[in-house]
């Protein structure tokens, strides 16, 4: 199961996100909640979530700054911004911070389901790519000596062929 962290200063919004959809059906589970960015970063370090839902407008540290902190700590964590404001500036800043998605309050259940599907699929694809890359690296390290010998042999044959041509020209 992929882990979710919900960060919002409004307890009702946290509950809504937690209970709005059956996360387990999407391969996700709500691992923790936090009421602000400071507590949220503690939870990020403690729980190591795969996905963070965070409000943009929170006291002390806003969601965009929190997103930046998350990205510096672990850029693999997918962040979904939650906002009551449909302003381009927030979305634009979110794009620059590589936010996975942006959802408006009031939260629509169907949109939340679609985001759950998309974020799960994105994470699983990324992990599959990483696994395949590791397999290729392992195969390369196992076969590196053979590959180097073959390349060296090819260079020697090429060199011998070029030397033979030079001697015929004389």
Coordinates of N, CA and C in Angstrom, one line a residue:
X1 N 0.8 -1.2 0.0 CA 0.0 0.0 0.0 C 0.9 1.3 0.0
X2 N 0.5 2.2 -0.8 CA 1.2 3.5 -0.8 C 0.6 4.3 0.3
X3 N 1.5 5.2 0.9 CA 1.0 5.9 2.1 C 0.7 7.4 1.7
X4 N -0.3 7.9 2.4 CA -0.8 9.2 2.2 C -0.6 10.0 3.5
X5 N -0.2 11.3 3.4 CA -0.2 12.2 4.5 C -1.1 13.3 4.1
X6 N -2.0 13.7 5.0 CA -2.9 14.8 4.8 C -2.5 16.0 5.7
X7 N -2.3 17.1 5.1 CA -1.9 18.3 5.9 C -2.8 19.5 5.6
X8 N -3.6 19.8 6.6 CA -4.5 20.9 6.5 C -4.8 21.5 7.9
X9 N -4.9 22.8 8.0 CA -5.2 23.4 9.3 C -6.7 23.2 9.7
X10 N -7.5 22.8 8.8 CA -9.0 22.6 9.1 C -9.2 21.1 9.3
X11 N -9.6 20.7 10.6 CA -9.8 19.3 10.9 C -10.9 18.6 10.0
X12 N -11.9 19.4 9.7 CA -13.0 18.9 8.8 C -12.5 18.5 7.4
X13 N -11.6 19.3 6.9 CA -11.1 19.0 5.6 C -10.2 17.8 5.6
X14 N -9.4 17.6 6.7 CA -8.6 16.4 6.8 C -9.5 15.2 6.9
X15 N -10.6 15.3 7.7 CA -11.6 14.1 7.8 C -12.2 13.9 6.4
X16 N -12.6 14.9 5.7 CA -13.2 14.8 4.4 C -12.3 14.0 3.5
X17 N -11.1 14.4 3.4 CA -10.1 13.7 2.5 C -9.9 12.3 3.0
X18 N -9.8 12.1 4.2 CA -9.6 10.7 4.8 C -10.7 9.8 4.5
X19 N -11.9 10.3 4.6 CA -13.1 9.4 4.5 C -13.9 9.5 3.3
X20 N -13.6 10.4 2.4 CA -14.4 10.7 1.2 C -14.4 9.5 0.2
X21 N -13.3 8.8 0.1 CA -13.2 7.6 -0.8 C -12.5 6.5 -0.1
X22 N -12.8 5.3 -0.5 CA -12.1 4.1 0.1 C -10.7 4.0 -0.5
X23 N -9.8 4.6 0.2 CA -8.4 4.7 -0.4 C -7.8 3.3 -0.6
X24 N -8.1 2.3 0.2 CA -7.6 1.0 0.0 C -7.9 0.4 -1.3
X25 N -9.1 0.7 -1.9 CA -9.4 0.2 -3.2 C -8.5 0.8 -4.3
X26 N -7.8 1.8 -4.0 CA -6.9 2.4 -4.9 C -5.4 2.1 -4.6
X27 N -5.2 1.2 -3.7 CA -3.9 0.8 -3.3 C -3.2 1.8 -2.4
X28 N -4.0 2.7 -1.7 CA -3.5 3.8 -0.9 C -4.0 3.6 0.5
X29 N -3.3 4.2 1.5 CA -3.8 4.2 2.8 C -3.4 5.5 3.5
X30 N -4.3 6.1 4.3 CA -3.9 7.3 5.0 C -3.1 6.9 6.2
X31 N -1.8 7.3 6.1 CA -0.8 6.9 7.2 C -0.8 7.9 8.3
X32 N -1.1 9.2 8.0 CA -1.0 10.3 9.0 C -1.7 11.5 8.6
X33 N -1.9 12.4 9.6 CA -2.5 13.7 9.3 C -1.7 14.7 10.1
X34 N -1.7 16.0 9.7 CA -1.0 17.0 10.4 C -1.8 18.3 10.2
X35 N -1.7 19.2 11.2 CA -2.5 20.5 11.1 C -1.7 21.6 10.5
X36 N -0.5 21.4 10.2 CA 0.3 22.5 9.6 C 1.6 22.0 9.0
X37 N 2.4 22.9 8.4 CA 3.6 22.5 7.7 C 4.7 21.9 8.7
X38 N 4.9 22.5 9.8 CA 5.9 22.0 10.8 C 5.6 20.6 11.2
X39 N 4.4 20.4 11.6 CA 4.0 19.0 12.0 C 4.0 18.1 10.8
X40 N 3.6 18.7 9.7 CA 3.7 17.9 8.4 C 5.0 17.4 8.1
X41 N 6.1 18.2 8.2 CA 7.4 17.8 7.9 C 7.9 16.7 8.9
X42 N 7.5 16.8 10.2 CA 7.8 15.8 11.1 C 7.2 14.4 10.6
X43 N 5.9 14.5 10.2 CA 5.3 13.3 9.7 C 5.9 12.8 8.4
X44 N 6.4 13.7 7.5 CA 7.1 13.3 6.3 C 8.3 12.5 6.7
X45 N 9.1 13.0 7.7 CA 10.3 12.2 8.1 C 9.9 10.9 8.8
X46 N 8.9 10.9 9.6 CA 8.5 9.8 10.4 C 7.8 8.7 9.5
X47 N 6.9 9.1 8.7 CA 6.0 8.1 8.0 C 6.6 7.8 6.6
X48 N 7.4 8.8 6.0 CA 7.9 8.6 4.6 C 6.7 8.3 3.6
X49 N 5.8 9.3 3.5 CA 4.6 9.0 2.6 C 5.0 9.0 1.2
X50 N 4.2 8.4 0.4 CA 4.3 8.5 -1.1 C 3.6 9.7 -1.7
X51 N 2.5 10.1 -1.0 CA 1.7 11.2 -1.4 C 1.3 12.1 -0.3
X52 N 1.4 13.4 -0.5 CA 1.0 14.4 0.5 C -0.1 15.3 -0.1
X53 N -1.2 15.3 0.6 CA -2.3 16.3 0.2 C -2.0 17.5 1.2
X54 N -1.9 18.7 0.7 CA -1.7 19.8 1.5 C -2.5 21.0 1.1
X55 N -3.0 21.7 2.1 CA -3.7 22.9 1.9 C -2.7 24.0 1.5
X56 N -3.1 25.0 0.7 CA -2.2 26.0 0.3 C -2.2 27.1 1.4
X57 N -3.3 27.5 1.9 CA -3.4 28.6 2.9 C -3.5 28.0 4.3
X58 N -2.3 28.0 4.9 CA -2.2 27.5 6.3 C -1.4 28.6 7.1
X59 N -1.7 28.7 8.4 CA -0.9 29.6 9.2 C 0.6 29.3 9.3
X60 N 1.4 30.2 9.5 CA 2.8 30.2 9.6 C 3.5 29.8 8.3
X61 N 3.5 28.6 7.8 CA 4.1 28.2 6.6 C 3.0 27.7 5.6
X62 N 2.9 28.4 4.5 CA 1.8 28.0 3.5 C 2.2 26.7 2.8
X63 N 1.2 26.2 2.1 CA 1.4 24.9 1.4 C 2.4 24.9 0.3
X64 N 2.6 26.1 -0.3 CA 3.6 26.1 -1.4 C 5.0 26.0 -0.8
X65 N 5.3 26.7 0.3 CA 6.6 26.6 1.0 C 6.8 25.2 1.5
X66 N 5.7 24.6 2.1 CA 5.7 23.2 2.6 C 6.1 22.3 1.4
X67 N 5.5 22.5 0.2 CA 5.8 21.7 -0.9 C 7.3 21.8 -1.3
X68 N 7.8 23.0 -1.2 CA 9.2 23.2 -1.5 C 10.1 22.4 -0.5
X69 N 9.7 22.4 0.8 CA 10.4 21.7 1.8 C 10.4 20.2 1.5
X70 N 9.2 19.7 1.1 CA 9.1 18.3 0.8 C 10.0 17.9 -0.3
X71 N 10.0 18.7 -1.4 CA 10.8 18.5 -2.6 C 12.3 18.4 -2.3
X72 N 12.7 19.3 -1.3 CA 14.1 19.3 -0.9 C 14.5 18.1 -0.1
X73 N 13.5 17.6 0.7 CA 13.7 16.4 1.5 C 13.7 15.1 0.7
X74 N 12.6 15.0 -0.1 CA 12.5 13.8 -1.0 C 11.6 14.2 -2.2
X75 N 12.3 14.4 -3.3 CA 11.6 14.8 -4.5 C 10.7 13.7 -5.1
X76 N 10.8 12.5 -4.6 CA 9.9 11.4 -5.1 C 8.5 11.5 -4.5
X77 N 8.3 12.2 -3.5 CA 7.0 12.3 -2.9 C 6.1 13.2 -3.8
X78 N 4.9 12.6 -4.1 CA 3.9 13.3 -4.9 C 3.1 14.3 -4.1
X79 N 3.0 15.5 -4.4 CA 2.3 16.5 -3.6 C 1.0 16.9 -4.4
X80 N -0.1 16.9 -3.7 CA -1.4 17.4 -4.3 C -1.8 18.6 -3.5
X81 N -1.9 19.7 -4.1 CA -2.3 20.9 -3.5 C -3.8 21.0 -3.4
X82 N -4.3 21.4 -2.2 CA -5.8 21.6 -2.0 C -6.0 23.0 -1.7
X83 N -6.9 23.7 -2.4 CA -7.1 25.1 -2.2 C -8.6 25.5 -2.4
X84 N -9.0 26.5 -1.6 CA -10.3 27.1 -1.8 C -10.2 28.2 -2.8
X85 N -9.1 28.5 -3.4 CA -8.9 29.6 -4.3 C -8.5 29.1 -5.7
X86 N -9.3 29.5 -6.7 CA -9.0 29.1 -8.0 C -8.2 30.2 -8.7
X87 N -7.0 30.4 -8.3 CA -6.1 31.5 -8.8 C -5.0 30.8 -9.6
X88 N -4.7 31.4 -10.7 CA -3.6 30.9 -11.6 C -2.3 31.0 -10.9
X89 N -2.0 32.0 -10.1 CA -0.7 32.1 -9.5 C -0.4 30.9 -8.6
X90 N -1.3 30.4 -7.9 CA -1.1 29.2 -7.1 C -0.8 28.0 -8.0
X91 N -1.6 27.8 -9.0 CA -1.3 26.7 -9.9 C 0.0 26.8 -10.6
X92 N 0.3 28.0 -11.0 CA 1.6 28.3 -11.7 C 2.8 28.0 -10.8
X93 N 2.7 28.5 -9.6 CA 3.8 28.2 -8.6 C 3.9 26.7 -8.3
X94 N 2.7 26.0 -8.2 CA 2.7 24.6 -8.0 C 3.4 23.8 -9.2
X95 N 3.2 24.3 -10.4 CA 3.8 23.6 -11.5 C 5.3 23.8 -11.4
X96 N 5.8 25.0 -11.0 CA 7.2 25.2 -10.9 C 7.8 24.3 -9.8
X97 N 7.0 24.0 -8.8 CA 7.5 23.1 -7.7 C 7.2 21.6 -8.0
X98 N 6.8 21.3 -9.2 CA 6.5 20.0 -9.7 C 5.4 19.3 -8.8
X99 N 4.4 20.0 -8.6 CA 3.2 19.4 -7.8 C 2.5 18.4 -8.8
X100 N 2.1 17.3 -8.2 CA 1.4 16.3 -9.0 C 0.0 16.7 -9.5
X101 N -0.7 17.4 -8.6 CA -2.1 17.8 -9.0 C -2.6 18.9 -8.1
X102 N -3.7 19.5 -8.4 CA -4.2 20.7 -7.7 C -5.7 20.4 -7.6
X103 N -6.3 20.4 -6.4 CA -7.7 20.1 -6.3 C -8.4 21.3 -5.5
X104 N -9.6 21.7 -6.0 CA -10.3 22.8 -5.3 C -11.3 22.3 -4.3
X105 N -11.4 23.2 -3.3 CA -12.5 23.0 -2.3 C -13.7 23.6 -2.8
X106 N -14.9 23.1 -2.6 CA -15.2 21.9 -1.9 C -14.7 20.7 -2.7
X107 N -14.2 19.7 -2.1 CA -13.6 18.6 -2.7 C -14.7 17.7 -3.3
X108 N -14.5 17.4 -4.6 CA -15.4 16.5 -5.3 C -14.9 15.1 -5.2
X109 N -15.8 14.2 -4.8 CA -15.4 12.7 -4.6 C -14.9 12.1 -5.9
X110 N -15.5 12.4 -7.0 CA -15.1 11.8 -8.3 C -13.7 12.3 -8.7
X111 N -13.5 13.6 -8.5 CA -12.2 14.1 -8.8 C -11.1 13.5 -7.9
X112 N -11.4 13.3 -6.6 CA -10.5 12.7 -5.7 C -10.2 11.2 -6.1
X113 N -11.2 10.5 -6.6 CA -11.0 9.1 -7.1 C -10.1 9.1 -8.3
X114 N -10.3 10.1 -9.2 CA -9.4 10.1 -10.4 C -8.0 10.5 -10.0
X115 N -7.8 11.4 -9.0 CA -6.5 11.7 -8.6 C -5.8 10.5 -7.9
X116 N -6.6 9.8 -7.1 CA -6.1 8.6 -6.5 C -5.6 7.6 -7.5
X117 N -6.4 7.3 -8.6 CA -6.0 6.4 -9.6 C -4.7 6.9 -10.3
X118 N -4.7 8.2 -10.7 CA -3.5 8.8 -11.4 C -2.3 8.7 -10.6
X119 N -2.3 9.1 -9.3 CA -1.1 9.1 -8.5 C -0.6 7.7 -8.3
X120 N -1.5 6.8 -8.1 CA -1.0 5.4 -7.9 C -0.3 4.9 -9.1
X121 N -1.0 5.1 -10.3 CA -0.4 4.7 -11.6 C 1.0 5.3 -11.8
X122 N 1.1 6.6 -11.5 CA 2.3 7.3 -11.7 C 3.4 6.7 -10.9
X123 N 3.1 6.5 -9.6 CA 4.2 6.0 -8.7 C 4.6 4.6 -9.1
X124 N 3.6 3.7 -9.4 CA 3.9 2.3 -9.8 C 4.7 2.3 -11.1
X125 N 4.4 3.2 -12.1 CA 5.2 3.3 -13.3 C 6.7 3.7 -13.0
X126 N 6.8 4.7 -12.1 CA 8.1 5.1 -11.8 C 8.9 4.0 -11.1
X127 N 8.3 3.3 -10.2 CA 9.0 2.2 -9.5 C 9.4 1.1 -10.5
X128 N 8.5 0.8 -11.5 CA 8.8 -0.2 -12.5 C 10.0 0.2 -13.3
X129 N 10.1 1.5 -13.7 CA 11.2 2.0 -14.4 C 12.5 1.9 -13.6
X130 N 12.4 2.2 -12.3 CA 13.6 2.1 -11.5 C 14.0 0.6 -11.4
X131 N 13.1 -0.3 -11.2 CA 13.4 -1.7 -11.2 C 14.1 -2.2 -12.4
X132 N 13.5 -1.8 -13.6 CA 14.1 -2.2 -14.9 C 15.5 -1.6 -15.0
X133 N 15.7 -0.3 -14.6 CA 17.0 0.3 -14.7 C 18.0 -0.4 -13.8
X134 N 17.6 -0.8 -12.6 CA 18.5 -1.6 -11.7 C 18.9 -2.9 -12.4
X135 N 18.0 -3.6 -13.0 CA 18.3 -4.9 -13.7 C 19.3 -4.7 -14.8
X136 N 19.1 -3.6 -15.6 CA 20.0 -3.3 -16.6 C 21.4 -3.0 -16.1
X137 N 21.5 -2.2 -15.0 CA 22.8 -1.9 -14.4 C 23.4 -3.2 -13.9
X138 N 22.6 -4.1 -13.3 CA 23.2 -5.4 -12.8 C 23.7 -6.2 -14.0
X139 N 22.9 -6.3 -15.0 CA 23.4 -7.1 -16.2 C 24.6 -6.5 -16.8
X140 N 24.7 -5.2 -16.8 CA 25.9 -4.6 -17.4 C 27.1 -4.8 -16.5
X141 N 26.9 -4.8 -15.2 CA 28.1 -5.0 -14.3 C 28.5 -6.5 -14.4
X142 N 27.6 -7.4 -14.6 CA 28.0 -8.8 -14.8 C 28.7 -9.1 -16.1
X143 N 28.2 -8.4 -17.1 CA 28.8 -8.6 -18.5 C 29.8 -7.6 -18.9
X144 N 30.2 -6.7 -18.0 CA 31.1 -5.6 -18.4 C 32.4 -6.1 -18.9
X145 N 33.0 -7.1 -18.2 CA 34.3 -7.6 -18.6 C 34.2 -8.2 -20.1
X146 N 33.2 -8.9 -20.3 CA 33.0 -9.5 -21.7 C 32.8 -8.4 -22.7
X147 N 32.0 -7.4 -22.4 CA 31.8 -6.3 -23.3 C 33.1 -5.6 -23.6
X148 N 33.9 -5.3 -22.6 CA 35.1 -4.6 -22.8 C 36.1 -5.4 -23.6
X149 N 36.2 -6.8 -23.4 CA 37.0 -7.6 -24.2 C 36.6 -7.6 -25.6
X150 N 35.3 -7.7 -25.9 CA 34.8 -7.7 -27.3 C 35.1 -6.4 -27.9
X151 N 35.0 -5.3 -27.2 CA 35.3 -4.0 -27.8 C 36.7 -3.9 -28.1
X152 N 37.6 -4.3 -27.2 CA 39.0 -4.3 -27.3 C 39.4 -5.1 -28.5
X153 N 38.9 -6.3 -28.6 CA 39.2 -7.2 -29.7 C 38.8 -6.6 -31.1
X154 N 37.6 -5.9 -31.1 CA 37.2 -5.3 -32.3 C 38.1 -4.2 -32.7
X155 N 38.6 -3.4 -31.7 CA 39.6 -2.4 -32.0 C 40.9 -2.9 -32.6
X156 N 41.3 -4.0 -32.0 CA 42.6 -4.7 -32.5 C 42.4 -5.2 -33.9
X157 N 41.3 -5.8 -34.2 CA 41.1 -6.3 -35.6 C 41.1 -5.1 -36.5
X158 N 40.4 -4.0 -36.2 CA 40.3 -2.8 -37.0 C 41.7 -2.3 -37.2
X159 N 42.5 -2.2 -36.1 CA 43.9 -1.7 -36.2 C 44.7 -2.6 -37.2
X160 N 44.6 -3.9 -37.0 CA 45.4 -4.8 -37.9 C 45.0 -4.6 -39.4
X161 N 43.7 -4.4 -39.6 CA 43.2 -4.2 -41.0 C 43.7 -2.9 -41.5
X162 N 43.7 -1.9 -40.7 CA 44.3 -0.6 -41.2 C 45.8 -0.7 -41.4
X163 N 46.5 -1.4 -40.6 CA 47.9 -1.6 -40.8 C 48.2 -2.4 -42.1
X164 N 47.4 -3.4 -42.4 CA 47.5 -4.2 -43.6 C 47.3 -3.3 -44.8
X165 N 46.4 -2.4 -44.8 CA 46.1 -1.5 -45.9 C 47.3 -0.6 -46.1
X166 N 47.9 -0.1 -45.0 CA 49.0 0.9 -45.1 C 50.2 0.2 -45.8
X167 N 50.4 -1.1 -45.4 CA 51.6 -1.8 -45.9 C 51.4 -2.1 -47.4
X168 N 50.2 -2.3 -47.8 CA 49.9 -2.6 -49.3 C 50.1 -1.3 -50.1
X169 N 49.9 -0.1 -49.5 CA 50.0 1.1 -50.2 C 51.5 1.4 -50.5
X170 N 52.4 0.9 -49.7 CA 53.8 1.2 -49.9 C 54.4 0.4 -51.0

